[in-house]
Each structure stands twice: as C-alpha cells, then as structure tokens.
CSV table of C-alpha atoms in Angstrom, one decimal:
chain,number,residue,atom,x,y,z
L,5,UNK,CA,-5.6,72.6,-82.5
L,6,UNK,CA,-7.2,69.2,-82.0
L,7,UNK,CA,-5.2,66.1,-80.7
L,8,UNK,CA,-7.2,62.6,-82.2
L,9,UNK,CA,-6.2,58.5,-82.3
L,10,UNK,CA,-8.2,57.6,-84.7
L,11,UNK,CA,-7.4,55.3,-87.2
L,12,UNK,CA,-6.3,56.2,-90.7
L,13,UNK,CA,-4.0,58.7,-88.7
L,14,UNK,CA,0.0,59.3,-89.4
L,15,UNK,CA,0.4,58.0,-85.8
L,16,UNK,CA,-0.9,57.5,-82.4
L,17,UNK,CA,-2.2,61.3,-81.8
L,18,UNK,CA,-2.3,63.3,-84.5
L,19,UNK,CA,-2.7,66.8,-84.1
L,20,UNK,CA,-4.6,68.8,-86.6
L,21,UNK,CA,-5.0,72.5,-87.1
L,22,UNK,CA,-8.6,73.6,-87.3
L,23,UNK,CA,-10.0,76.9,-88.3
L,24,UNK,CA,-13.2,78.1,-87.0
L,25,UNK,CA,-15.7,79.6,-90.2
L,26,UNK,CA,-17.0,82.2,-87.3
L,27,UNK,CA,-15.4,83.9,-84.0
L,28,UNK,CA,-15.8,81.8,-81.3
L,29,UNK,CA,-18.1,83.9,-78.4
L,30,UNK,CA,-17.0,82.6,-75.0
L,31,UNK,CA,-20.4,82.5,-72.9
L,32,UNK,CA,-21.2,82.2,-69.6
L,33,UNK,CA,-23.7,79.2,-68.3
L,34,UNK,CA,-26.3,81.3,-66.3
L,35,UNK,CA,-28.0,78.7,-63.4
L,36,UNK,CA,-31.3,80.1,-61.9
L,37,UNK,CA,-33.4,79.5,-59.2
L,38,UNK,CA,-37.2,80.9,-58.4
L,39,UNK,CA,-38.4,80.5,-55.0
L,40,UNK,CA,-41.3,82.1,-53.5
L,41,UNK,CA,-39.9,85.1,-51.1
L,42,UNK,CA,-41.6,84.2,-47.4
L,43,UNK,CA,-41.4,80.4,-47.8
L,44,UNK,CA,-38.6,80.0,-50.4
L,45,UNK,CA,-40.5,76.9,-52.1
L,46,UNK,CA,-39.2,76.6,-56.0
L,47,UNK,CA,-41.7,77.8,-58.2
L,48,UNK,CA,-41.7,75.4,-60.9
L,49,UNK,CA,-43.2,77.0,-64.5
L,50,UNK,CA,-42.1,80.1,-64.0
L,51,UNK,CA,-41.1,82.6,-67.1
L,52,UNK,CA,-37.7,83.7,-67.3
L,53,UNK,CA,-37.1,86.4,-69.8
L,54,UNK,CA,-33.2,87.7,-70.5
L,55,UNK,CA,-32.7,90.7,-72.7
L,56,UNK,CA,-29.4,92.6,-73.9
L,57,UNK,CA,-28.2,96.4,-73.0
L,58,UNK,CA,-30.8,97.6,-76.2
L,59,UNK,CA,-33.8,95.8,-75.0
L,60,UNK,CA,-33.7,93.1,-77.3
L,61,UNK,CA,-34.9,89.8,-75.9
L,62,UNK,CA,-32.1,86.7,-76.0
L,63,UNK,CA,-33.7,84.2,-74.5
L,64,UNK,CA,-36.8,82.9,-73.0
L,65,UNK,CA,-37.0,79.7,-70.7
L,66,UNK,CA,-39.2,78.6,-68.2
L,67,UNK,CA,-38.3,76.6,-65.0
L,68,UNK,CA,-38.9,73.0,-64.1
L,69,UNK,CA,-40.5,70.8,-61.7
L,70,UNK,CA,-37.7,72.2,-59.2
L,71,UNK,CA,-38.1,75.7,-60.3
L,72,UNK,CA,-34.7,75.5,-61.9
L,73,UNK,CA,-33.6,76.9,-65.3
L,74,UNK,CA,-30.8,77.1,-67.5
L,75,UNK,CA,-29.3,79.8,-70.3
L,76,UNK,CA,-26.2,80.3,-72.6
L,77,UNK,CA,-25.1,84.1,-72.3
L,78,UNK,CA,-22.2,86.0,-74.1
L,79,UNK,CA,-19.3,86.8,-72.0
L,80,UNK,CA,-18.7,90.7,-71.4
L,81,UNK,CA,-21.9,92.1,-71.4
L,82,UNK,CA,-25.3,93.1,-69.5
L,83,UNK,CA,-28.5,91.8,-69.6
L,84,UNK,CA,-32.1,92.4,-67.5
L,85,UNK,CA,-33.5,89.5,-66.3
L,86,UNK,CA,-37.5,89.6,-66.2
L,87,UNK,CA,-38.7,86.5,-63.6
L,88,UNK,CA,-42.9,86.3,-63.9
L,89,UNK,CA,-45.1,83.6,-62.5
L,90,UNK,CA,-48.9,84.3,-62.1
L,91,UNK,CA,-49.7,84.9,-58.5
L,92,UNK,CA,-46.5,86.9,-58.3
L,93,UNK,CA,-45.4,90.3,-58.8
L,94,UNK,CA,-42.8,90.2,-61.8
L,95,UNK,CA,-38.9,90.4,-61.0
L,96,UNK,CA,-36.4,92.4,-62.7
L,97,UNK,CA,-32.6,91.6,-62.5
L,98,UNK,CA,-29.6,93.1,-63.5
L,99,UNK,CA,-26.9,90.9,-64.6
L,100,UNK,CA,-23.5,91.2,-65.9
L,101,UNK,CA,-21.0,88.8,-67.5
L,102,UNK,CA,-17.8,91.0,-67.6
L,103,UNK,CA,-15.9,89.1,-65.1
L,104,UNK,CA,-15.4,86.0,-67.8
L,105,UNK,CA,-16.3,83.4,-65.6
L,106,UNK,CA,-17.8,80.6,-66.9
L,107,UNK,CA,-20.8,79.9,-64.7
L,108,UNK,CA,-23.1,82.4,-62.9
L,109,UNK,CA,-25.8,81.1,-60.4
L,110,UNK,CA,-28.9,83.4,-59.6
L,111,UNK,CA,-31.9,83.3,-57.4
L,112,UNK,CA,-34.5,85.0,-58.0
L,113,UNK,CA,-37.1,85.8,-55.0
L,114,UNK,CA,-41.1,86.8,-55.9
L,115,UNK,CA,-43.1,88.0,-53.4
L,116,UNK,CA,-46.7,86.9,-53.5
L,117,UNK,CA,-49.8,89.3,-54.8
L,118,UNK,CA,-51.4,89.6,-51.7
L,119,UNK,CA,-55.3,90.8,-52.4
L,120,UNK,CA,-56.9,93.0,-49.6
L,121,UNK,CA,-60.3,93.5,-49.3
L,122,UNK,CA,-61.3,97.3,-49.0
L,123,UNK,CA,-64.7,97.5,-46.8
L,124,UNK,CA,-65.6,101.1,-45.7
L,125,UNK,CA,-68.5,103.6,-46.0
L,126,UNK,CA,-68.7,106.6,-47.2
L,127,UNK,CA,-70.2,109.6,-45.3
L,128,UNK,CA,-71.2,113.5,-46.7
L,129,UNK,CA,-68.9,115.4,-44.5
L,130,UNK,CA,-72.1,118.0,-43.4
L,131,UNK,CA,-74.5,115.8,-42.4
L,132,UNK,CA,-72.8,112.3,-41.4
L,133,UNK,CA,-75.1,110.7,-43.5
L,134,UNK,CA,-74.4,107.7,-45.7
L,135,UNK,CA,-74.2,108.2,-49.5
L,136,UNK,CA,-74.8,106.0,-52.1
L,137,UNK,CA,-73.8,105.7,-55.8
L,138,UNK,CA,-70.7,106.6,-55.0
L,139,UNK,CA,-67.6,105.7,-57.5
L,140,UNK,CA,-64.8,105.4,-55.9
L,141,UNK,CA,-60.6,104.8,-57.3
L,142,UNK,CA,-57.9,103.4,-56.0
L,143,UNK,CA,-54.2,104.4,-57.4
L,144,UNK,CA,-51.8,102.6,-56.9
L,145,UNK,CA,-48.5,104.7,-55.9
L,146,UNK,CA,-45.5,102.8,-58.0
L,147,UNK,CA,-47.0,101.9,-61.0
L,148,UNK,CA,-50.1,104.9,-61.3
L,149,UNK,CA,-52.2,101.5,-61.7
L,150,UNK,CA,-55.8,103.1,-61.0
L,151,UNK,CA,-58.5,100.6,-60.1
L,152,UNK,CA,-62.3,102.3,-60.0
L,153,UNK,CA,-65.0,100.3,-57.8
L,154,UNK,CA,-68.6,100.1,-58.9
L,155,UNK,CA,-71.3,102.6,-57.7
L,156,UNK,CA,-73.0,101.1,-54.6
C-alpha cells in the first residue's frame, strides 16, 4: 500500500493499493573496507569481485579515494568475495546474507608481496668447487607456482 497528498486526490492521504509486476528481493547493503594488513592504510582502487554459491560473478566495484566500496546483495544467500590490488596478494571472503539484516560491513585485510632476493652459490658436492650454468627453480609450496632462474 502507498499513503500520498497529492492533489487531484479523494482527500488528504489517499491510500492506494499497488501491485509489484516482479517479486520484490529484499537485499542486503554490503559496506567494505580495504586496508593494507601491517599499517591498515585504505587502499583506494582496489578490485572487489562478489560471486554467487555457482561461481557466477554479481558484481564488480572498485574502492575509492578512501578505499571504501559499496554493493546491493540478495538476502538469504552466500557469496565469495575476491579483494585484489597490485602489490598485494588477492583476498578471498566468505560471506553470507541469511540473517536478513539489512546492512553488512566488511574489512578486508591484504598483506603486501614482499620480494626477496635469493643470493647463494652453488657447489658440486665432491669437490667443493663452484659450478656454473646451473638452472635452478623455485616452487612455491601453496600455489605449486614454479619460478626457474637463468643459467649463470
């Protein structure tokens, strides 16, 4: 029902019945923060990705000047949250809206990529000598990420 005093009406608030053409979807208004994890600076620019339970993206935003960000979500479901920013390792979040309340605030904390240089020499194990041309890989253990140096 809708209550209105405009003119033209059959007196001073008249109520009208209105139909909707489509169900009406209660959402959930979905606040976000990014800081940086050590410092907790906003990171402004930042890439905010939110998918459904099938993988299916819903929305894409980016943050602002004051790493803030905004998004409309249906009530009574779950969604991953994918938080990138160059510089950073990428965030995933779990989120769901069952509870029906009307606002959710997040923060969302990425941690630096933190580049270490690797010096070391390389010796045959029999004769201590140093070798040269030797290719050498790096794996990394979460992601099975393999970087390869150069021969030297």
């Amino acid at each position: 029902y809708l209550s209105s005093n405009r003119p033209g009406g059959k007196g001073n608030d008249d109520i009208y019945h209105v139909r909707a053409l489509q169900p009406i979807q209660p959402i959930v208004e979905i606040k976000g923060t990014v800081v940086d994890a050590v410092f907790f600076n906003r990171i402004p620019n930042a890439i905010v990705i939110i998918s459904n339970e099938q993988g299916n993206k819903v929305a894409e935003v980016r943050t602002d000047s004051e790493g803030l960000y905004n998004a409309r979500l249906t009530v009574g479901k779950k969604y991953s949250i994918h938080v990138s920013e160059p510089n950073y390792t990428p965030l995933m979040q779990q989120v769901s809206t069952q509870d029906g309340m009307p606002e959710l605030e997040l923060k969302h904390a990425l941690k630096k990529d933190i580049e270490i240089p690797i010096v070391c020499t390389i010796k045959d194990k029999r004769t201590g000598l140093l070798l040269s041309g030797v290719k050498m890989s790096i794996v990394e253990r979460k992601t099975g990420q393999k970087s390869t140096s150069d021969p030297t």
